Coordinates of C-alpha atoms (C1' of nucleotides) in Angstrom, one line a residue:
Chain H
X1 CA -83.3 147.8 144.6
X2 CA -82.6 149.0 148.3
X3 CA -80.6 151.9 146.9
X4 CA -81.4 155.5 148.1
X5 CA -82.9 155.9 151.2
X6 CA -86.1 154.6 152.7
X7 CA -88.5 156.3 151.4
X8 CA -91.1 153.6 152.2
X9 CA -90.7 154.4 155.9
X10 CA -92.2 158.1 155.7
X11 CA -94.4 157.8 153.3
X12 CA -96.1 155.0 155.8
X13 CA -96.1 157.6 158.6
X14 CA -97.9 160.2 156.1
X15 CA -100.0 157.7 154.9
X16 CA -102.2 156.7 157.6
X17 CA -105.3 159.1 158.1
X18 CA -105.2 160.2 161.5
X19 CA -101.5 161.3 161.1
X20 CA -102.2 162.9 157.7
X21 CA -104.8 164.8 159.2
X22 CA -102.3 165.9 162.5
X23 CA -100.3 166.7 159.9
X24 CA -102.6 168.8 158.1
X25 CA -103.1 170.6 160.9
X26 CA -99.9 171.8 161.6
X27 CA -99.5 173.0 158.1
X28 CA -101.1 176.3 160.3
X29 CA -97.7 176.9 161.7
X30 CA -98.7 177.0 165.0
X31 CA -97.8 174.5 167.7
X32 CA -100.4 172.4 168.8
X33 CA -101.3 169.9 171.6
X34 CA -101.4 166.6 171.9
X35 CA -105.4 166.9 172.9
X36 CA -105.9 169.3 170.2
X37 CA -104.1 167.1 167.5
X38 CA -106.4 164.0 168.7
X39 CA -109.3 166.6 168.3
X40 CA -108.6 167.2 164.6
X41 CA -107.6 163.7 163.8
X42 CA -111.1 162.5 165.3
X43 CA -109.0 159.6 167.6
X44 CA -108.9 159.2 171.1
X45 CA -105.6 160.4 173.3
X46 CA -104.1 157.2 173.4
X47 CA -104.2 156.4 170.0
X48 CA -103.1 160.4 169.3
X49 CA -99.9 159.6 171.7
X50 CA -99.1 156.3 169.9
X51 CA -99.2 158.4 166.8
X52 CA -97.5 161.3 167.9
X53 CA -94.4 159.1 169.1
X54 CA -94.3 157.5 165.8
X55 CA -94.2 160.5 163.5
X56 CA -91.3 162.5 166.2
X57 CA -89.7 159.0 165.7
X58 CA -89.8 159.2 162.4
X59 CA -88.6 163.0 162.4
X60 CA -91.6 164.8 161.0
X61 CA -92.1 166.3 164.3
X62 CA -90.3 168.3 167.0
X63 CA -91.5 168.4 170.4
X64 CA -91.8 170.7 173.2
X65 CA -93.1 170.0 176.4
X66 CA -94.3 173.6 178.4
X67 CA -95.8 172.7 181.6
X68 CA -98.4 169.6 181.9
X69 CA -98.6 170.2 177.6
X70 CA -96.5 168.8 175.1
X71 CA -96.7 170.3 171.9
X72 CA -95.9 169.8 168.8
X73 CA -95.0 171.1 165.4
X74 CA -93.3 170.2 162.4
X75 CA -90.0 169.3 162.3
X76 CA -88.7 171.4 159.7
X77 CA -89.4 173.2 156.1
X78 CA -88.3 170.5 154.0
X79 CA -91.5 168.0 155.6
X80 CA -93.5 171.4 155.4
X81 CA -92.6 171.2 151.2
X82 CA -92.9 167.4 151.0
X83 CA -96.5 167.9 152.6
X84 CA -97.6 170.7 150.1
X85 CA -96.5 168.7 147.3
X86 CA -98.5 165.9 148.2
X87 CA -101.2 167.9 148.6
X88 CA -100.7 169.3 144.9
X89 CA -100.5 165.9 143.6
X90 CA -103.3 164.7 145.7
X91 CA -105.5 167.7 144.5
X92 CA -104.3 167.1 140.8
X93 CA -104.4 162.7 140.6
X94 CA -107.0 162.2 143.4
X95 CA -110.2 162.4 142.3
X96 CA -111.7 165.6 142.5
X97 CA -112.1 166.7 146.4
X98 CA -111.6 169.5 145.7
X99 CA -114.9 170.7 146.0
X100 CA -114.9 174.5 145.7
X101 CA -116.4 175.9 148.5
X102 CA -116.4 179.1 150.4
X103 CA -113.8 178.4 152.4
X104 CA -112.1 176.9 149.6
X105 CA -111.9 180.0 147.9
X106 CA -110.4 181.7 150.6
X107 CA -107.6 179.5 151.2
X108 CA -106.8 179.2 147.6
X109 CA -106.8 183.1 148.3
X110 CA -104.3 183.4 150.9
X111 CA -103.3 180.4 153.1
X112 CA -100.5 180.0 156.0
X113 CA -98.0 177.1 154.3
X114 CA -96.2 176.2 157.8
X115 CA -95.8 179.1 158.9
X116 CA -95.3 181.5 155.7
X117 CA -97.9 182.5 153.5
X118 CA -98.9 180.5 150.3
X119 CA -101.9 180.6 148.1
X120 CA -102.7 183.7 145.3
X121 CA -101.4 186.6 147.1
X122 CA -98.3 183.9 148.1
X123 CA -97.3 183.7 144.8
X124 CA -98.1 187.3 143.6
X125 CA -96.2 188.0 146.5
X126 CA -92.8 186.1 145.2
X127 CA -93.0 186.9 141.7
X128 CA -93.6 190.3 142.8
X129 CA -90.0 190.3 144.5
X130 CA -88.6 188.6 141.7
X131 CA -89.7 190.9 138.9
X132 CA -88.7 194.0 140.9
X133 CA -85.2 192.7 141.7
X134 CA -85.6 192.3 145.4
X135 CA -85.1 188.5 145.5
X136 CA -82.6 186.4 142.8
X137 CA -81.9 183.3 142.6
X138 CA -78.3 182.1 141.5
X139 CA -75.7 179.3 142.6
X140 CA -75.7 179.8 146.1
X141 CA -79.0 179.9 146.6
X142 CA -82.0 182.7 147.4
X143 CA -81.2 185.4 148.4
X144 CA -82.4 189.3 148.5
X145 CA -80.2 192.1 146.9
X146 CA -79.3 195.1 148.3
X147 CA -82.6 196.7 147.0
X148 CA -84.5 193.5 148.9
X149 CA -82.9 194.3 152.1
X150 CA -83.9 198.0 151.8
X151 CA -87.3 197.3 150.9
X152 CA -87.9 194.9 153.9
X153 CA -86.1 197.1 156.5
X154 CA -88.3 199.5 155.3
X155 CA -91.2 197.5 155.9
X156 CA -90.4 196.9 159.3
X157 CA -88.3 193.5 159.4
X158 CA -85.5 193.0 161.3
X159 CA -83.1 191.3 159.3
X160 CA -80.2 191.4 161.4
X161 CA -81.9 189.5 163.9
X162 CA -83.0 187.0 161.0
X163 CA -79.5 186.7 159.7
X164 CA -78.2 186.0 162.9
X165 CA -79.7 182.4 163.1
X166 CA -78.7 179.1 161.3
X167 CA -82.1 178.9 159.7
X168 CA -82.2 179.8 156.1
X169 CA -83.0 183.4 155.1
X170 CA -84.9 182.7 151.8
X171 CA -86.3 179.2 150.5
X172 CA -88.8 178.5 147.6
X173 CA -91.9 176.5 148.3
X174 CA -94.2 174.9 145.9
X175 CA -97.5 175.9 146.0
X176 CA -100.5 173.4 145.6
X177 CA -103.3 175.1 144.6
X178 CA -100.9 177.8 142.5
X179 CA -98.9 174.8 141.3
X180 CA -95.7 177.5 141.5
X181 CA -93.4 179.0 143.9
X182 CA -93.8 181.2 147.1
X183 CA -91.4 182.6 149.4
X184 CA -90.6 180.7 152.4
X185 CA -87.5 180.6 154.8
X186 CA -87.0 182.4 158.1
X187 CA -88.0 185.7 155.9
X188 CA -91.1 183.7 154.5
X189 CA -92.3 183.5 158.3
X190 CA -91.1 186.9 159.4
X191 CA -93.3 189.0 156.4
X192 CA -96.5 187.0 157.4
X193 CA -96.0 187.6 161.2
X194 CA -95.7 191.2 160.6
X195 CA -98.5 191.3 158.0
X196 CA -100.6 190.0 161.2
X197 CA -98.9 192.6 163.3
X198 CA -99.9 196.3 161.4
X199 CA -103.3 194.4 160.9
X200 CA -103.6 193.6 156.9
X201 CA -104.8 190.3 157.7
X202 CA -105.5 187.7 160.3
X203 CA -105.7 184.2 161.3
X204 CA -109.1 182.5 160.6
X205 CA -108.9 180.3 163.8
X206 CA -110.8 177.2 162.1
X207 CA -108.4 176.9 159.3
X208 CA -105.1 177.5 157.4
X209 CA -106.7 180.5 155.6
X210 CA -105.5 183.9 155.7
X211 CA -108.0 186.6 155.6
X212 CA -106.6 189.9 154.1
X213 CA -108.6 193.1 154.7
X214 CA -109.7 195.1 152.0
X215 CA -107.3 198.3 153.1
X216 CA -104.8 195.3 154.5
X217 CA -104.8 194.1 150.5
X218 CA -104.5 197.2 149.0
X219 CA -101.8 198.3 151.2
X220 CA -99.8 195.0 150.7
X221 CA -99.9 195.4 147.0
X222 CA -99.0 198.8 147.4
X223 CA -95.8 198.4 149.0
X224 CA -94.7 195.0 147.0
X225 CA -95.6 197.0 143.8
X226 CA -98.0 194.0 143.2
X227 CA -100.7 194.8 140.4
X228 CA -104.1 196.4 141.8
X229 CA -107.0 193.2 141.8
Chain K
X1 CA -110.3 168.7 159.9
X2 CA -110.9 167.4 156.4
X3 CA -109.7 170.7 154.4
X4 CA -107.5 170.1 151.6
X5 CA -106.8 167.1 148.9
X6 CA -106.5 163.3 150.4
X7 CA -102.9 163.4 150.9
X8 CA -103.4 160.0 152.8
X9 CA -104.4 158.0 149.8
X10 CA -101.4 159.0 147.8
X11 CA -98.9 158.9 151.2
X12 CA -100.4 155.4 151.7
X13 CA -99.7 154.4 148.2
X14 CA -95.7 155.3 148.3
X15 CA -95.6 153.7 152.0
X16 CA -95.5 150.3 151.0
X17 CA -92.3 149.0 150.5
X18 CA -92.8 147.2 147.2
X19 CA -94.7 150.1 146.1
X20 CA -91.7 152.1 147.2
X21 CA -89.1 150.5 145.2
X22 CA -91.1 150.1 141.9
X23 CA -91.3 154.1 142.6
X24 CA -87.5 154.2 143.0
X25 CA -87.3 151.9 140.2
X26 CA -89.2 154.2 137.9
X27 CA -87.4 157.2 138.8
X28 CA -84.8 155.9 136.3
X29 CA -86.8 157.2 133.9
X30 CA -87.3 154.1 131.5
X31 CA -90.4 152.6 131.2
X32 CA -90.4 148.9 133.0
X33 CA -92.7 145.8 132.4
X34 CA -94.4 144.7 135.4
X35 CA -92.2 141.4 135.4
X36 CA -89.2 143.8 135.8
X37 CA -90.4 145.6 138.6
X38 CA -91.9 142.7 140.6
X39 CA -88.1 141.8 140.3
X40 CA -87.0 145.3 141.4
X41 CA -89.6 144.7 144.2
X42 CA -88.7 140.9 145.7
X43 CA -92.1 140.1 145.0
X44 CA -94.1 137.4 142.7
X45 CA -96.0 138.3 139.6
X46 CA -99.5 138.2 141.1
X47 CA -98.9 140.8 144.1
X48 CA -96.6 143.3 141.4
X49 CA -99.7 142.6 139.5
X50 CA -102.1 143.8 142.7
X51 CA -99.7 146.7 143.8
X52 CA -99.3 148.4 139.9
X53 CA -102.7 148.3 139.9
X54 CA -102.9 150.8 142.8
X55 CA -100.5 152.8 141.5
X56 CA -102.2 153.4 138.6
X57 CA -105.4 154.0 140.1
X58 CA -103.7 156.5 142.3
X59 CA -102.8 158.2 139.4
X60 CA -99.0 157.9 140.0
X61 CA -97.9 155.7 137.2
X62 CA -98.7 155.9 133.5
X63 CA -99.2 152.3 131.3
X64 CA -98.6 151.4 128.0
X65 CA -99.4 147.8 126.7
X66 CA -97.4 146.9 124.2
X67 CA -97.7 143.4 122.8
X68 CA -98.0 140.7 125.5
X69 CA -95.8 143.6 128.1
X70 CA -97.1 146.2 130.0
X71 CA -94.8 149.3 130.7
X72 CA -95.2 151.0 133.6
X73 CA -93.5 154.7 134.1
X74 CA -94.2 157.7 136.6
X75 CA -97.3 159.9 135.6
X76 CA -96.1 163.1 136.1
X77 CA -92.8 165.3 136.5
X78 CA -94.8 166.1 139.5
X79 CA -94.5 162.7 141.0
X80 CA -90.7 162.2 140.3
X81 CA -90.7 165.9 142.1
X82 CA -92.4 164.1 144.8
X83 CA -90.1 161.1 145.0
X84 CA -87.0 163.1 144.8
X85 CA -88.1 165.2 147.9
X86 CA -88.9 162.1 150.3
X87 CA -85.6 160.6 149.6
X88 CA -84.8 163.5 150.7
X89 CA -86.1 163.8 153.5
X90 CA -85.5 159.8 154.3
X91 CA -81.7 160.3 153.9
X92 CA -81.7 163.5 156.2
X93 CA -84.1 162.1 159.4
X94 CA -84.4 158.4 158.6
X95 CA -81.4 156.4 159.7
X96 CA -79.1 154.9 157.1
X97 CA -77.3 158.0 157.1
X98 CA -75.7 157.9 153.2
X99 CA -73.4 155.0 153.8
X100 CA -70.9 156.4 150.7
X101 CA -70.4 152.8 149.5
X102 CA -68.3 153.3 145.6
X103 CA -71.7 152.8 143.6
X104 CA -73.3 155.7 145.8
X105 CA -70.9 157.9 145.2
X106 CA -71.5 157.5 141.4
X107 CA -75.0 158.4 142.1
X108 CA -74.4 161.2 143.9
X109 CA -72.1 162.3 141.0
X110 CA -74.6 162.1 138.7
X111 CA -77.8 160.3 138.3
X112 CA -81.5 159.8 136.2
X113 CA -84.1 161.8 138.4
X114 CA -86.9 160.5 136.3
X115 CA -85.8 161.5 133.3
X116 CA -83.5 164.4 133.6
X117 CA -79.8 165.0 135.2
X118 CA -79.4 165.4 138.5
X119 CA -76.6 165.1 141.4
X120 CA -73.5 167.1 141.7
X121 CA -73.5 167.3 137.8
X122 CA -77.2 168.0 137.6
X123 CA -76.9 170.9 139.7
X124 CA -73.6 172.5 138.4
X125 CA -75.3 172.5 135.1
X126 CA -78.7 174.6 136.6
X127 CA -76.2 177.3 138.9
X128 CA -74.2 177.6 135.6
X129 CA -77.0 178.0 133.2
X130 CA -78.5 180.8 136.2
X131 CA -75.3 182.3 136.9
X132 CA -74.7 183.0 133.2
X133 CA -78.3 184.3 132.4
X134 CA -79.1 181.4 130.3
X135 CA -82.1 180.3 132.3
X136 CA -84.1 182.8 134.4
X137 CA -86.6 183.0 137.0
X138 CA -89.5 185.7 136.8
X139 CA -93.5 185.9 137.2
X140 CA -94.5 183.8 134.7
X141 CA -91.8 181.1 135.8
X142 CA -88.8 179.4 134.5
X143 CA -88.1 180.3 130.7
X144 CA -84.8 180.3 128.5
X145 CA -83.2 183.6 127.4
X146 CA -82.2 184.1 123.9
X147 CA -78.5 184.0 125.1
X148 CA -80.0 180.6 126.7
X149 CA -81.8 179.7 123.3
X150 CA -78.6 180.6 120.9
X151 CA -76.9 178.3 123.4
X152 CA -78.9 175.2 123.6
X153 CA -79.5 175.3 119.7
X154 CA -75.9 175.6 118.9
X155 CA -75.7 172.4 121.2
X156 CA -77.9 170.6 119.1
X157 CA -81.7 170.8 120.9
X158 CA -84.8 170.9 118.6
X159 CA -86.0 173.7 121.0
X160 CA -88.8 174.1 118.4
X161 CA -90.0 170.3 119.1
X162 CA -89.7 171.5 122.5
X163 CA -91.7 174.3 122.5
X164 CA -94.9 173.2 120.3
X165 CA -95.5 170.7 123.3
X166 CA -97.8 171.5 125.9
X167 CA -95.1 170.4 128.4
X168 CA -93.1 172.9 130.4
X169 CA -89.7 173.4 129.0
X170 CA -88.3 174.6 131.8
X171 CA -89.0 173.2 135.6
X172 CA -86.5 172.9 138.7
X173 CA -86.3 169.8 140.8
X174 CA -85.1 169.5 143.9
X175 CA -82.1 167.4 144.2
X176 CA -82.6 165.2 146.9
X177 CA -78.5 164.4 147.7
X178 CA -77.5 167.9 146.8
X179 CA -80.7 169.7 148.2
X180 CA -80.8 172.1 145.5
X181 CA -82.4 172.6 142.5
X182 CA -81.4 171.2 139.0
X183 CA -83.3 171.3 136.1
X184 CA -86.4 169.3 134.6
X185 CA -89.3 170.1 132.4
X186 CA -88.4 168.7 128.6
X187 CA -85.6 170.8 128.1
X188 CA -83.9 168.6 130.8
X189 CA -84.9 165.8 129.5
X190 CA -83.5 166.8 125.8
X191 CA -79.9 167.7 127.4
X192 CA -79.8 164.6 129.5
X193 CA -80.4 162.4 126.4
X194 CA -78.1 164.5 124.4
X195 CA -75.4 163.9 126.2
X196 CA -76.0 160.4 125.7
X197 CA -76.4 160.9 122.1
X198 CA -73.0 162.7 121.6
X199 CA -71.3 159.9 123.8
X200 CA -70.4 162.4 126.8
X201 CA -72.4 159.9 129.1
X202 CA -74.2 156.6 129.6
X203 CA -76.8 155.0 131.9
X204 CA -75.8 152.5 134.0
X205 CA -77.7 149.3 133.3
X206 CA -78.7 148.6 136.7
X207 CA -79.0 151.7 139.0
X208 CA -79.6 155.6 138.1
X209 CA -76.4 156.4 138.1
X210 CA -75.2 158.5 134.9
X211 CA -71.3 157.6 134.2
X212 CA -69.7 160.0 132.0
X213 CA -66.4 159.7 130.5
X214 CA -63.8 161.8 131.2
X215 CA -63.4 163.6 128.1
X216 CA -67.4 163.6 128.4
X217 CA -67.4 165.5 131.4
X218 CA -64.7 167.9 130.0
X219 CA -66.5 168.8 127.2
X220 CA -70.0 169.0 129.5
X221 CA -68.0 171.8 131.4
X222 CA -66.1 173.4 128.6
X223 CA -69.8 173.6 126.7
X224 CA -71.9 175.1 129.8
X225 CA -68.9 177.1 131.1
X226 CA -68.6 175.3 134.7
X227 CA -65.7 175.2 136.5
X228 CA -63.0 172.3 135.6
X229 CA -63.0 169.7 138.3
Chain J
dG1 C1' -104.0 123.9 115.7
dC2 C1' -100.6 123.8 120.5
dA3 C1' -96.7 125.3 123.7
dA4 C1' -94.8 129.5 126.1
dT5 C1' -94.5 133.9 127.9
dG6 C1' -96.3 137.8 130.4
dC7 C1' -99.9 139.5 133.0
dT8 C1' -104.2 139.2 136.1
dT9 C1' -108.4 137.4 138.7
dC10 C1' -109.4 134.0 143.0
dG11 C1' -109.4 132.6 147.7
dA12 C1' -107.2 132.0 151.9
dT13 C1' -103.3 132.6 155.0
dT14 C1' -101.2 135.6 157.4
dA15 C1' -99.1 139.4 159.9
dG16 C1' -99.3 144.0 160.9
dC17 C1' -101.3 148.1 163.0
dA18 C1' -104.9 151.0 164.4
dT19 C1' -108.1 151.6 168.0
dC20 C1' -109.7 151.8 172.4
dG21 C1' -111.0 151.2 177.8
dA22 C1' -108.3 151.2 181.9
dA23 C1' -104.8 151.7 184.6
dG24 C1' -101.0 154.3 185.4
dC25 C1' -97.7 159.2 185.9
dA26 C1' -96.8 163.2 186.0
dT27 C1' -97.8 168.1 186.7
dG28 C1' -101.0 172.4 187.8
dA29 C1' -105.1 174.0 190.6
dT30 C1' -107.6 174.2 194.7
Chain B
dA1 C1' -103.2 166.9 200.7
dT2 C1' -106.7 166.3 196.8
dC3 C1' -108.6 166.2 193.2
dA4 C1' -108.6 167.6 187.7
dT5 C1' -106.2 167.7 183.6
dG6 C1' -103.1 166.1 180.3
dC7 C1' -100.6 162.4 178.4
dT8 C1' -98.3 157.7 178.1
dT9 C1' -98.5 152.9 178.5
dC10 C1' -100.6 148.4 178.8
dG11 C1' -103.4 144.2 176.9
dA12 C1' -106.5 142.8 173.9
dT13 C1' -109.6 142.9 169.5
dG14 C1' -110.7 143.6 165.0
dC15 C1' -109.8 144.9 160.5
dT16 C1' -106.8 145.8 156.9
dA17 C1' -104.1 145.0 153.4
dA18 C1' -99.9 142.8 151.9
dT19 C1' -99.2 138.3 150.0
dC20 C1' -98.8 133.4 147.2
dG21 C1' -100.5 129.5 145.3
dA22 C1' -103.2 128.0 141.7
dA23 C1' -106.4 128.8 138.0
dG24 C1' -107.7 131.9 133.9
dC25 C1' -106.7 135.4 129.7
dA26 C1' -104.3 137.6 126.6
dT27 C1' -100.3 137.7 123.0
dT28 C1' -96.6 136.0 120.3
dG29 C1' -94.5 132.1 118.1
dC30 C1' -94.1 128.0 115.8

DNA sequence: GCAATGCTTCGATTAGCATCGAAGCATGAT
DNA sequence: ATCATGCTTCGATGCTAATCGAAGCATTGC
């Protein structure tokens, strides 16, 4: 006993419903203010402040002060990965909370996972990149092949800027609805924001859903050689 | 708010120190009795019983009654994956920054993750299989190539028996000490038990460590074309 | 049969912590 | 300056849940 790191400490952090709701809200990838998170969790500002302080001390969220606002976001991709993982188990093992409403279906099709694309389209993208050899997974981790780099540059991704950062370019992230991997890392982030920039998709304001237009989805499938739906 | 599955519910389950210790103990892959888990967690039999009932109701552990003993084990590989994931974050963000005691080093080198090989040797095996093309990761998930099947059969793995089961043959699992993937799934399980069967390694009785003999490690590296240490 | 072992249920105690009201402290707007 | 907004600290309250002792069931062994 007592071997390995203190797992209970951070599990307990996530274990409070108010904090869990805050973290789930931060899975949108957007940085949110303390009051927004308070509203999201359904508690008053004071309790939210206390919760956020604990999340910060526990290393799960990062903060940024801007004027009289304080913005919170998930600390790392790994935290997002953990949360997604938790959702998978909660969806499978917990009672069937998955009442597949219409909004729920949109979430399953495409949603934001921290800051990259998840859901059916996210895993399809990942699979497609793997299939055509744009992505590879070898000893040193995951990376882009030459063909992949060309593809990304042609799509308008500034790879040089991404590479100059310390953050890993490619990571995989387990999808809770699909139970398969999708692409995370700074490239995953850049791709999602590019999808928005070129008008293929936009984020739902109220949820984590990513709404592709009909034409946007067609162009998306075409660009990454995915089967037409 | 309230979208997605109830993440707080199971995080809270793991968030209690006693339960977390029990789960960590079950990461050895062995099925343990209620009293063993009570001792492991440092609580009396009554409280342990209460905790285990909750873990069972929450779907995190499975039970098997045998005589007057009740054996507990982790419910699925996904649960093990989640715990390993949690350890990674706890090790990074929490205090207790890896005081590398002598036993700790053994754990880092090779240990049991649920029921397959983790640690340095586990990730090396995974990387080696990937490098030589025995394993591949494509659209439909992870699988063995023909060369990989030959390799496994030659090593004495009964692939047909594994394939006939419903459980996935190959899965990847994120390693908390190495922060990279190692091989899980029924093949991962079979490999570890084969390592023990042919006398290359044995499990430490008191911890999750897997102890390779000098010759065992050499044969291991030779068999899977890993660089000599 | 009786005793022993392993586990569970019951009841009571306790401690921790989530919660909120109110006040304090910044920063920004008028 | 003065007020408003956003966040934090303080103090008090109340609820949840972890804990254990003791008794209750089940199973095994003699």
